[in-house]
Structure formats: structure tokens, C-alpha cells
Amino acid sequence: MKRYSISVLGRAWGLSRSTLLYYDRIGLLPPSGRTPAGYRFYTDRDRKRLSQIDQFRQAGLTLRDIGAVLSSRGKPSSEILKKRMAETARAMLDLKNQQRLLARMLSGIGAGGCPPSVDKKMWVEMLRAAGMDDRALNAWHAEFERRAPAAHHEFLVSLGIPEAEVNQIRAWSAQPGLRSG
Amino acid sequence: MKRYSISVLGRAWGLSRSTLLYYDRIGLLPPSGRTPAGYRFYTDRDRKRLSQIDQFRQAGLTLRDIGAVLSSRGKPSSEILKKRMAETARAMLDLKNQQRLLARMLSGIGAGGCPPSVDKKMWVEMLRAAGMDDRALNAWHAEFERRAPAAHHEFLVSLGIPEAEVNQIRAWSAQPGLRSG
DNA sequence: TTGCTCCTCACGTCACGTGAGGTGGC
DNA sequence: TTGCTCCTCACGTCACGTGAGGTGGC
């Protein structure tokens, strides 16, 4: 039976010694045994397990999830993989949004004053196009005001709406029903 | 001058009290002052700064980078934004690769035994199509062997290459020049 | 007095990296 | 003896969250 020291096994996968020490500490990859001097040694069984761990790591699973997948074959593991798949989808959207924001910031720096990309008119048109009516729009304002009043304010100002009108909209939003009364 | 307590300001942006405590501790957003009783209070200046911080946070900057961007207007900030833009591109590639891996794992579970997606022949053809000749191929094996011998082994086996041939390839890779001698 | 907000530590999270101080093996 | 690897703490990272234990303000 071939034996590998901790650093040799790590280097084979481009992992550091401290990574394997950590995997041992959390019980994810305990070595097959110790030499009389207390050195960890790993065998081909461990090498195969590390290979699997590495696969799942590349798929972005947490070490806790990897442990769960490896210990229980079958159904639960597919649940975990699906969960991770959903996370990646969300993360992609996040990244795309970040790229949009960064692009705007960079073009803003490069071009000096950038034209207001979206104003009140365009915003409302977009929401209407998405099927929102007056009621839905009001409900949305109310929700925005309730959850993040300052951001709501900032947002309305960013659409080029004058301060006075902004305050009116916010007052309506904070007291739903007041507008129709 | 309007004054906001820590929780009120936080809630306005959907941030927790402890987040603002943290921003104070690291010096990113110190409050304008304290009440006689020691309570932090924030003003509109702070509110505007938090608005900026939030923008950059949504763009994925680290708090350290946000601090740098806010304290030095102009050139250095665009460097930081470009750096972040590059990071997002890499992160996208990572995520796409993760999705590929997850899809393969999930289909593997669903369908039982999955056919070996890529074998030696296809692999070599792809590399040749990319313009690699024998020399380049050998150099690549050598590099793979040097940096991650076990993964190299695993990879060759995954292409359906028999153990004996794998060992030969790895021996050549470890001793470049031996093959031509 | 009750119930709310505020305060300051201090420790936990995640997946390791980085020393410090000491030992085994050729 | 030299130079390498190994060992075990213990603390640092990042952006907070979560109590514990205590106080201010209506």
C-alpha cells in the first residue's frame, strides 16, 4: 500500500499543506493513519476521496455540503447539487448587475457628465409595459417607502423628479389610501 | 440639521445596526457626532456618504476599496473600478464552469452511467485544432505532471487510457527529452 | 414601571494562510 | 551537523451576526 505524506498529497492537487490540515480538523479528510513519529500518512483511498472533494469544490459546494454528499449517496446529494445550481444562477444575475453598474460608473468618469439614463417618464412607461396599473404602482411605492425610505427618496430624485414632488409621492406612499380620499 | 439614529439610518437602506457599527469601527462611515448620552447621530452628510457606499457595494467593491474610491476622487478610483470589472469577468467564467460541472453531475445521477464525454482521441483532436503540435503537447504534459501529478494521472485515466500507457506518458512527462532520445 | 433604543465587549462564521516554537529523518 | 519535512497551537482574514450585560428616554 502506497503512502503519501501530507505535502506530497496536497501538491498533487495543487492544494497547500494547511488546506489538508484543515480538512483533517473538520473531519472531511482524515488521514488513514500516523507514523510512529506522529506524521500523518495518506493512502490511495484518501487520494480518491480527495479527488472527489476536489470535483465538488470546483462545482462551488461548501465543504459542509461536500461532506454531506460524500457520506450519503443518492437522493440528498442531488438535492444539494440542485441547490448549488440555483445559487449559481442567482450569482450570475448579481454579477451581470455589477457589470452594468461598473460600466455606468466608468463611462460616467470618462465622459464627464453622463445623461440621466432613465427618467420618470421612461421608468413609468417601462412599468406600464410590464402590466402595472396605478394601484400596483402605488403599492410598489408604499413597499419601497416602508422598506427603505431614504433609498426611495434617492431613487425618485435620481429620476429627475423635483424635491417637492418627491416629498408628495413619499407622503402618499407612507399613508396608502390618503391619495384616493 | 436633521439627525438620524443608527438604526433609523440603517433601516433606510436595508442595512442592519451592526453593519453601521462595523462601518464606524473601520472608519468607513463615522457618525457626525454623539449625543450627551453617547448615542451616535448621523446627519445628511453621512446619509449621502452611505448612499455612495451602497452604490459601490452593489458593484461588488470591497469596503477597503470603497474607502479608497471615496477619499481620492478621479484616477485611482477608475483603476479600482476597472480591476473590479476584470474580477467580475473571471467570476462569470468560474460560475459557468461550475454550472457545466453541476449539469454533468446531475445528469450522471439521473441517467445512471453516463458515457465518457471526451476520450483521448477527441481531446488530442481538439488540442491539434487549437494549433498544438507534438512539442507543445509534450510541454503541456510536463507542466501538468510538474504542477499536479495526481490530477494528471486521474485526468489521463478519465480519457479512457489504460493504466500502463498512463504510466508511460507520465514517465515521459517527468523526464522531458527522454522520449526523443 | 414598561418597552423601546442605545451602548460596549467578545465570540462565531468560512476556508483557509501565516507565523512561532519545536521535533523527526536522511 | 545541515536542511528538509513534519508537528501543534494560536491568531489573522472579510463583512458582518449574535448574544451578554448594562444604560438612556419617553
Short mmCIF file of C-alpha atoms (C1' of nucleotides) in Angstrom, two decimals:
data_model
loop_
_atom_site.label_atom_id
_atom_site.label_comp_id
_atom_site.label_asym_id
_atom_site.label_seq_id
_atom_site.Cartn_x
_atom_site.Cartn_y
_atom_site.Cartn_z
CA MET A 1 0.00 0.00 0.00
CA LYS A 2 1.49 3.29 -1.12
CA ARG A 3 1.74 6.03 1.47
CA TYR A 4 1.76 9.76 0.88
CA SER A 5 2.84 12.49 3.25
CA ILE A 6 0.57 15.47 3.68
CA SER A 7 2.54 17.84 1.47
CA VAL A 8 3.02 15.31 -1.31
CA LEU A 9 -0.70 14.60 -1.48
CA GLY A 10 -1.54 18.28 -1.38
CA ARG A 11 0.89 19.23 -4.10
CA ALA A 12 -0.59 16.56 -6.37
CA TRP A 13 -3.82 18.57 -6.44
CA GLY A 14 -2.33 21.99 -6.09
CA LEU A 15 -3.57 22.23 -2.51
CA SER A 16 -1.49 23.53 0.36
CA ARG A 17 -0.45 21.61 3.44
CA SER A 18 -2.62 23.84 5.61
CA THR A 19 -5.63 23.05 3.46
CA LEU A 20 -5.23 19.35 4.18
CA LEU A 21 -4.60 20.09 7.85
CA TYR A 22 -7.89 21.95 7.80
CA TYR A 23 -9.74 19.11 6.05
CA ASP A 24 -8.45 16.80 8.75
CA ARG A 25 -9.55 19.15 11.55
CA ILE A 26 -13.11 19.39 10.25
CA GLY A 27 -13.25 15.64 9.63
CA LEU A 28 -13.63 15.93 5.87
CA LEU A 29 -10.47 14.03 5.01
CA PRO A 30 -8.78 12.34 7.97
CA PRO A 31 -5.57 10.57 7.03
CA SER A 32 -5.56 6.77 7.03
CA GLY A 33 -3.06 6.80 9.89
CA ARG A 34 0.02 8.17 11.61
CA THR A 35 3.64 7.09 11.58
CA PRO A 36 5.28 6.26 14.91
CA ALA A 37 6.62 9.83 14.96
CA GLY A 38 3.09 11.23 14.60
CA TYR A 39 3.28 12.15 10.93
CA ARG A 40 0.01 11.86 9.02
CA PHE A 41 0.02 9.39 6.16
CA TYR A 42 -2.47 9.08 3.34
CA THR A 43 -3.26 6.08 1.12
CA ASP A 44 -4.93 5.61 -2.25
CA ARG A 45 -8.31 5.54 -0.55
CA ASP A 46 -7.66 9.03 0.77
CA ARG A 47 -6.34 10.10 -2.62
CA LYS A 48 -9.59 9.04 -4.25
CA ARG A 49 -11.64 10.83 -1.64
CA LEU A 50 -9.60 13.98 -2.17
CA SER A 51 -10.23 13.65 -5.88
CA GLN A 52 -13.97 13.67 -5.23
CA ILE A 53 -13.70 16.55 -2.82
CA ASP A 54 -11.83 18.49 -5.46
CA GLN A 55 -14.55 17.84 -8.04
CA PHE A 56 -17.25 19.20 -5.78
CA ARG A 57 -15.08 22.09 -4.70
CA GLN A 58 -14.75 23.10 -8.33
CA ALA A 59 -18.52 23.00 -8.55
CA GLY A 60 -18.58 25.54 -5.73
CA LEU A 61 -20.08 23.39 -2.96
CA THR A 62 -19.26 24.33 0.62
CA LEU A 63 -17.07 21.87 2.49
CA ARG A 64 -20.02 21.05 4.73
CA ASP A 65 -22.11 20.16 1.69
CA ILE A 66 -19.28 18.14 0.20
CA GLY A 67 -19.12 16.13 3.40
CA ALA A 68 -22.87 15.51 3.22
CA VAL A 69 -22.71 14.46 -0.43
CA LEU A 70 -19.84 12.07 0.18
CA SER A 71 -21.35 10.41 3.23
CA SER A 72 -24.86 9.87 1.84
CA ARG A 73 -25.03 8.58 -1.69
CA GLY A 74 -28.11 9.19 -3.79
CA LYS A 75 -31.07 11.47 -3.22
CA PRO A 76 -29.82 14.04 -0.71
CA SER A 77 -26.77 14.65 -2.84
CA SER A 78 -28.85 15.58 -5.87
CA GLU A 79 -30.81 18.00 -3.70
CA ILE A 80 -27.59 19.70 -2.72
CA LEU A 81 -26.41 19.89 -6.31
CA LYS A 82 -29.68 21.44 -7.40
CA LYS A 83 -29.47 23.95 -4.58
CA ARG A 84 -25.97 24.91 -5.72
CA MET A 85 -27.18 25.18 -9.30
CA ALA A 86 -29.84 27.67 -8.19
CA GLU A 87 -27.23 29.64 -6.27
CA THR A 88 -25.02 29.94 -9.33
CA ALA A 89 -27.94 31.30 -11.33
CA ARG A 90 -28.55 33.99 -8.75
CA ALA A 91 -24.85 34.76 -8.57
CA MET A 92 -24.76 35.21 -12.35
CA LEU A 93 -27.55 37.76 -12.19
CA ASP A 94 -25.72 39.56 -9.41
CA LEU A 95 -22.54 39.70 -11.43
CA LYS A 96 -24.31 40.96 -14.52
CA ASN A 97 -25.89 43.71 -12.48
CA GLN A 98 -22.49 44.60 -11.04
CA GLN A 99 -21.08 44.83 -14.56
CA ARG A 100 -23.89 47.15 -15.58
CA LEU A 101 -23.24 49.40 -12.61
CA LEU A 102 -19.49 49.42 -13.17
CA ALA A 103 -19.91 50.21 -16.84
CA ARG A 104 -22.12 53.15 -15.98
CA MET A 105 -19.67 54.42 -13.38
CA LEU A 106 -16.73 54.11 -15.74
CA SER A 107 -18.49 55.79 -18.64
CA GLY A 108 -19.60 58.49 -16.23
CA ILE A 109 -15.99 59.16 -15.27
CA GLY A 110 -14.78 59.06 -18.86
CA ALA A 111 -17.46 61.26 -20.42
CA GLY A 112 -17.77 63.81 -17.64
CA GLY A 113 -21.47 64.43 -17.10
CA CYS A 114 -23.47 61.44 -18.25
CA PRO A 115 -27.04 61.96 -19.43
CA PRO A 116 -29.62 60.71 -16.92
CA SER A 117 -30.00 57.19 -18.25
CA VAL A 118 -33.62 56.82 -17.22
CA ASP A 119 -36.11 59.49 -16.19
CA LYS A 120 -39.53 59.42 -14.60
CA LYS A 121 -41.35 59.09 -17.94
CA MET A 122 -39.26 56.18 -19.15
CA TRP A 123 -39.48 54.46 -15.79
CA VAL A 124 -43.26 54.67 -15.63
CA GLU A 125 -43.56 53.54 -19.25
CA MET A 126 -41.44 50.51 -18.51
CA LEU A 127 -43.57 49.57 -15.53
CA ARG A 128 -46.77 50.04 -17.51
CA ALA A 129 -45.37 47.94 -20.31
CA ALA A 130 -44.78 45.26 -17.68
CA GLY A 131 -48.50 45.36 -16.89
CA MET A 132 -48.54 47.60 -13.82
CA ASP A 133 -51.58 49.81 -13.29
CA ASP A 134 -51.97 52.79 -10.91
CA ARG A 135 -52.87 50.59 -7.99
CA ALA A 136 -49.85 48.36 -8.47
CA LEU A 137 -47.61 51.39 -8.86
CA ASN A 138 -48.87 52.85 -5.59
CA ALA A 139 -48.42 49.57 -3.80
CA TRP A 140 -44.88 49.42 -5.08
CA HIS A 141 -44.13 52.94 -3.81
CA ALA A 142 -45.61 52.03 -0.43
CA GLU A 143 -43.45 48.95 -0.19
CA PHE A 144 -40.33 50.88 -1.23
CA GLU A 145 -41.10 53.60 1.32
CA ARG A 146 -41.71 51.07 4.07
CA ARG A 147 -38.56 49.05 3.50
CA ALA A 148 -36.06 51.74 2.56
CA PRO A 149 -37.37 55.29 2.80
CA ALA A 150 -34.04 57.02 2.17
CA ALA A 151 -33.26 54.87 -0.84
CA HIS A 152 -36.78 55.57 -2.12
CA HIS A 153 -36.11 59.28 -1.84
CA GLU A 154 -32.73 58.97 -3.52
CA PHE A 155 -34.27 56.92 -6.30
CA LEU A 156 -37.02 59.39 -7.07
CA VAL A 157 -34.54 62.25 -7.12
CA SER A 158 -32.36 60.23 -9.49
CA LEU A 159 -35.28 60.15 -11.96
CA GLY A 160 -35.09 63.94 -12.12
CA ILE A 161 -38.24 64.50 -10.08
CA PRO A 162 -38.15 67.79 -8.15
CA GLU A 163 -37.83 67.67 -4.37
CA ALA A 164 -41.37 68.94 -3.73
CA GLU A 165 -42.99 66.27 -5.87
CA VAL A 166 -40.75 63.65 -4.32
CA ASN A 167 -41.96 64.59 -0.87
CA GLN A 168 -45.55 64.41 -2.03
CA ILE A 169 -45.07 60.97 -3.52
CA ARG A 170 -43.41 59.77 -0.35
CA ALA A 171 -46.22 61.15 1.82
CA TRP A 172 -48.75 59.24 -0.28
CA SER A 173 -46.62 56.14 -0.08
CA ALA A 174 -46.35 56.29 3.69
CA GLN A 175 -50.18 56.69 4.07
CA PRO A 176 -51.77 54.43 1.49
CA GLY A 177 -55.38 55.42 0.85
CA LEU A 178 -54.74 59.09 1.56
CA ARG A 179 -54.42 59.81 -2.14
CA SER A 180 -57.80 58.43 -3.10
CA GLY A 181 -59.51 60.17 -0.16
CA MET B 1 -29.92 69.94 10.73
CA LYS B 2 -31.77 66.64 10.79
CA ARG B 3 -30.34 63.90 12.92
CA TYR B 4 -30.72 60.16 12.45
CA SER B 5 -30.08 57.43 14.97
CA ILE B 6 -28.04 54.44 13.87
CA SER B 7 -30.97 52.08 13.40
CA VAL B 8 -33.08 54.64 11.54
CA LEU B 9 -30.30 55.35 9.07
CA GLY B 10 -29.60 51.67 8.61
CA ARG B 11 -33.21 50.74 8.00
CA ALA B 12 -33.47 53.41 5.33
CA TRP B 13 -31.00 51.40 3.23
CA GLY B 14 -31.95 47.98 4.45
CA LEU B 15 -28.75 47.73 6.45
CA SER B 16 -28.54 46.40 9.98
CA ARG B 17 -27.40 48.30 13.02
CA SER B 18 -24.36 46.07 13.34
CA THR B 19 -23.37 46.87 9.78
CA LEU B 20 -23.22 50.57 10.60
CA LEU B 21 -21.40 49.82 13.85
CA TYR B 22 -18.87 47.96 11.73
CA TYR B 23 -18.56 50.80 9.21
CA ASP B 24 -17.83 53.09 12.13
CA ARG B 25 -15.23 50.74 13.59
CA ILE B 26 -13.28 50.53 10.34
CA GLY B 27 -13.58 54.26 9.79
CA LEU B 28 -15.64 53.99 6.62
CA LEU B 29 -18.64 55.89 7.97
CA PRO B 30 -18.08 57.54 11.33
CA PRO B 31 -21.17 59.34 12.63
CA SER B 32 -21.17 63.13 12.66
CA GLY B 33 -21.30 63.10 16.44
CA ARG B 34 -22.62 61.70 19.70
CA THR B 35 -25.45 62.78 21.97
CA PRO B 36 -24.65 63.60 25.62
CA ALA B 37 -25.65 60.03 26.45
CA GLY B 38 -23.13 58.63 23.98
CA TYR B 39 -25.59 57.71 21.23
CA ARG B 40 -24.25 58.05 17.68
CA PHE B 41 -26.05 60.50 15.49
CA TYR B 42 -25.87 60.83 11.71
CA THR B 43 -26.66 63.85 9.51
CA ASP B 44 -27.49 64.32 5.84
CA ARG B 45 -23.79 64.39 5.01
CA ASP B 46 -23.48 60.90 6.45
CA ARG B 47 -26.64 59.86 4.66
CA LYS B 48 -25.15 60.90 1.33
CA ARG B 49 -21.91 59.11 2.06
CA LEU B 50 -23.84 55.96 2.92
CA SER B 51 -25.69 56.32 -0.36
CA GLN B 52 -22.37 56.29 -2.21
CA ILE B 53 -21.06 53.41 -0.17
CA ASP B 54 -24.19 51.47 -1.04
CA GLN B 55 -23.71 52.12 -4.77
CA PHE B 56 -20.19 50.75 -4.72
CA ARG B 57 -21.20 47.87 -2.50
CA GLN B 58 -23.76 46.87 -5.10
CA ALA B 59 -20.96 46.95 -7.65
CA GLY B 60 -19.13 44.41 -5.53
CA LEU B 61 -16.22 46.55 -4.31
CA THR B 62 -14.60 45.61 -1.02
CA LEU B 63 -15.11 48.06 1.82
CA ARG B 64 -11.41 48.87 1.68
CA ASP B 65 -11.71 49.79 -2.00
CA ILE B 66 -14.85 51.81 -1.35
CA GLY B 67 -12.94 53.81 1.24
CA ALA B 68 -10.16 54.43 -1.27
CA VAL B 69 -12.57 55.48 -4.01
CA LEU B 70 -14.42 57.87 -1.72
CA SER B 71 -11.32 59.52 -0.29
CA SER B 72 -9.48 60.06 -3.58
CA ARG B 73 -11.60 61.35 -6.44
CA GLY B 74 -10.57 60.73 -10.04
CA LYS B 75 -7.89 58.48 -11.46
CA PRO B 76 -7.25 55.91 -8.72
CA SER B 77 -10.97 55.28 -8.44
CA SER B 78 -11.27 54.36 -12.11
CA GLU B 79 -8.37 51.94 -11.67
CA ILE B 80 -10.26 50.24 -8.87
CA LEU B 81 -13.44 50.06 -10.90
CA LYS B 82 -11.60 48.51 -13.83
CA LYS B 83 -9.99 45.99 -11.50
CA ARG B 84 -13.41 45.04 -10.18
CA MET B 85 -14.74 44.78 -13.73
CA ALA B 86 -11.98 42.29 -14.55
CA GLU B 87 -12.78 40.30 -11.42
CA THR B 88 -16.43 40.01 -12.38
CA ALA B 89 -15.44 38.66 -15.80
CA ARG B 90 -13.34 35.96 -14.18
CA ALA B 91 -16.08 35.19 -11.70
CA MET B 92 -18.53 34.74 -14.57
CA LEU B 93 -16.28 32.19 -16.22
CA ASP B 94 -15.94 30.38 -12.90
CA LEU B 95 -19.68 30.26 -12.45
CA LYS B 96 -20.27 29.00 -15.98
CA ASN B 97 -17.76 26.24 -15.39
CA GLN B 98 -19.48 25.36 -12.13
CA GLN B 99 -22.79 25.11 -13.94
CA ARG B 100 -21.26 22.80 -16.53
CA LEU B 101 -19.89 20.56 -13.82
CA LEU B 102 -23.15 20.54 -11.88
CA ALA B 103 -25.15 19.74 -15.00
CA ARG B 104 -22.88 16.80 -15.72
CA MET B 105 -23.13 15.53 -12.15
CA LEU B 106 -26.91 15.84 -12.12
CA SER B 107 -27.36 14.13 -15.48
CA GLY B 108 -24.94 11.46 -14.31
CA ILE B 109 -27.15 10.78 -11.29
CA GLY B 110 -30.34 10.81 -13.34
CA ALA B 111 -29.19 8.58 -16.19
CA GLY B 112 -27.13 6.09 -14.21
CA GLY B 113 -23.88 5.50 -16.10
CA CYS B 114 -23.02 8.43 -18.33
CA PRO B 115 -20.96 7.90 -21.48
CA PRO B 116 -17.39 9.20 -21.22
CA SER B 117 -17.93 12.69 -22.55
CA VAL B 118 -14.48 13.09 -24.04
CA ASP B 119 -11.88 10.43 -24.84
CA LYS B 120 -8.20 10.55 -25.77
CA LYS B 121 -8.87 10.89 -29.50
CA MET B 122 -11.28 13.79 -29.13
CA TRP B 123 -9.01 15.51 -26.65
CA VAL B 124 -5.97 15.33 -28.90
CA GLU B 125 -8.01 16.45 -31.90
CA MET B 126 -9.22 19.46 -30.00
CA LEU B 127 -5.70 20.43 -29.00
CA ARG B 128 -4.44 19.96 -32.56
CA ALA B 129 -7.30 22.06 -33.87
CA ALA B 130 -6.14 24.74 -31.47
CA GLY B 131 -2.74 24.68 -33.16
CA MET B 132 -0.78 22.45 -30.76
CA ASP B 133 1.96 20.27 -32.25
CA ASP B 134 3.77 17.31 -30.63
CA ARG B 135 6.27 19.54 -28.90
CA ALA B 136 3.59 21.76 -27.39
CA LEU B 137 1.65 18.69 -26.31
CA ASN B 138 4.68 17.26 -24.54
CA ALA B 139 5.41 20.57 -22.85
CA TRP B 140 1.85 20.66 -21.66
CA HIS B 141 2.08 17.14 -20.20
CA ALA B 142 5.32 18.10 -18.48
CA GLU B 143 3.74 21.14 -16.93
CA PHE B 144 0.70 19.18 -15.81
CA GLU B 145 2.90 16.48 -14.30
CA ARG B 146 5.07 19.03 -12.53
CA ARG B 147 2.24 21.01 -11.02
CA ALA B 148 -0.29 18.32 -10.20
CA PRO B 149 0.92 14.75 -10.80
CA ALA B 150 -2.06 13.01 -9.23
CA ALA B 151 -4.55 15.14 -11.10
CA HIS B 152 -2.59 14.45 -14.28
CA HIS B 153 -2.91 10.74 -13.66
CA GLU B 154 -6.59 11.00 -12.87
CA PHE B 155 -7.15 13.06 -15.99
CA LEU B 156 -5.44 10.59 -18.31
CA VAL B 157 -7.39 7.72 -16.80
CA SER B 158 -10.59 9.71 -17.31
CA LEU B 159 -9.85 9.80 -21.05
CA GLY B 160 -10.06 6.02 -21.06
CA ILE B 161 -6.30 5.49 -21.43
CA PRO B 162 -5.15 2.19 -19.87
CA GLU B 163 -3.06 2.34 -16.70
CA ALA B 164 0.14 1.12 -18.42
CA GLU B 165 0.04 3.80 -21.09
CA VAL B 166 -0.79 6.40 -18.49
CA ASN B 167 2.34 5.49 -16.57
CA GLN B 168 4.42 5.72 -19.73
CA ILE B 169 3.09 9.14 -20.57
CA ARG B 170 3.73 10.32 -17.05
CA ALA B 171 7.30 8.99 -17.10
CA TRP B 172 7.97 10.89 -20.33
CA SER B 173 6.39 13.97 -18.85
CA ALA B 174 8.54 13.84 -15.76
CA GLN B 175 11.73 13.47 -17.85
CA PRO B 176 11.38 15.75 -20.85
CA GLY B 177 13.81 14.83 -23.62
CA LEU B 178 13.80 11.12 -22.71
CA ARG B 179 11.22 10.39 -25.38
CA SER B 180 13.23 11.83 -28.26
CA GLY B 181 16.43 10.10 -27.05
"C1'" DT C 1 -42.52 50.83 35.79
"C1'" DT C 2 -42.68 49.12 30.96
"C1'" DG C 3 -40.74 48.72 26.49
"C1'" DC C 4 -38.07 50.58 23.28
"C1'" DT C 5 -33.36 52.00 21.63
"C1'" DC C 6 -28.88 52.65 22.53
"C1'" DC C 7 -24.01 51.33 24.34
"C1'" DT C 8 -19.55 48.19 24.58
"C1'" DC C 9 -17.18 43.99 24.59
"C1'" DA C 10 -16.40 39.44 22.82
"C1'" DC C 11 -17.01 35.48 20.21
"C1'" DG C 12 -18.69 32.94 15.79
"C1'" DT C 13 -18.74 32.43 10.69
"C1'" DC C 14 -15.90 30.31 6.18
"C1'" DA C 15 -11.84 28.25 4.24
"C1'" DC C 16 -8.00 28.60 4.83
"C1'" DG C 17 -2.77 31.42 5.40
"C1'" DT C 18 0.90 32.55 8.36
"C1'" DG C 19 3.95 32.54 11.75
"C1'" DA C 20 6.03 30.63 16.39
"C1'" DG C 21 8.34 27.16 18.63
"C1'" DG C 22 9.69 22.55 18.49
"C1'" DT C 23 10.83 17.66 16.55
"C1'" DG C 24 11.93 13.52 13.07
"C1'" DG C 25 14.89 11.51 9.34
"C1'" DC C 26 18.36 11.28 5.84
"C1'" DT D 1 25.56 18.95 11.69
"C1'" DT D 2 22.67 20.71 7.81
"C1'" DG D 3 18.39 21.15 5.56
"C1'" DC D 4 14.26 19.33 4.71
"C1'" DT D 5 9.54 17.90 6.38
"C1'" DC D 6 6.65 17.24 9.88
"C1'" DC D 7 4.02 18.54 14.35
"C1'" DT D 8 0.70 21.67 17.35
"C1'" DC D 9 -1.14 25.88 18.86
"C1'" DA D 10 -2.85 30.43 18.01
"C1'" DC D 11 -4.00 34.39 15.61
"C1'" DG D 12 -5.47 36.95 11.15
"C1'" DT D 13 -8.65 37.48 7.12
"C1'" DC D 14 -13.69 39.60 5.42
"C1'" DA D 15 -18.08 41.66 6.46
"C1'" DC D 16 -20.68 41.30 9.33
"C1'" DG D 17 -24.39 38.46 13.06
"C1'" DT D 18 -25.40 37.33 17.67
"C1'" DG D 19 -25.61 37.34 22.22
"C1'" DA D 20 -24.31 39.22 27.14
"C1'" DG D 21 -24.70 42.68 30.35
"C1'" DG D 22 -25.85 47.28 31.12
"C1'" DT D 23 -27.92 52.18 30.34
"C1'" DG D 24 -30.95 56.33 28.33
"C1'" DG D 25 -35.61 58.34 27.32
"C1'" DC D 26 -40.49 58.61 26.77
#
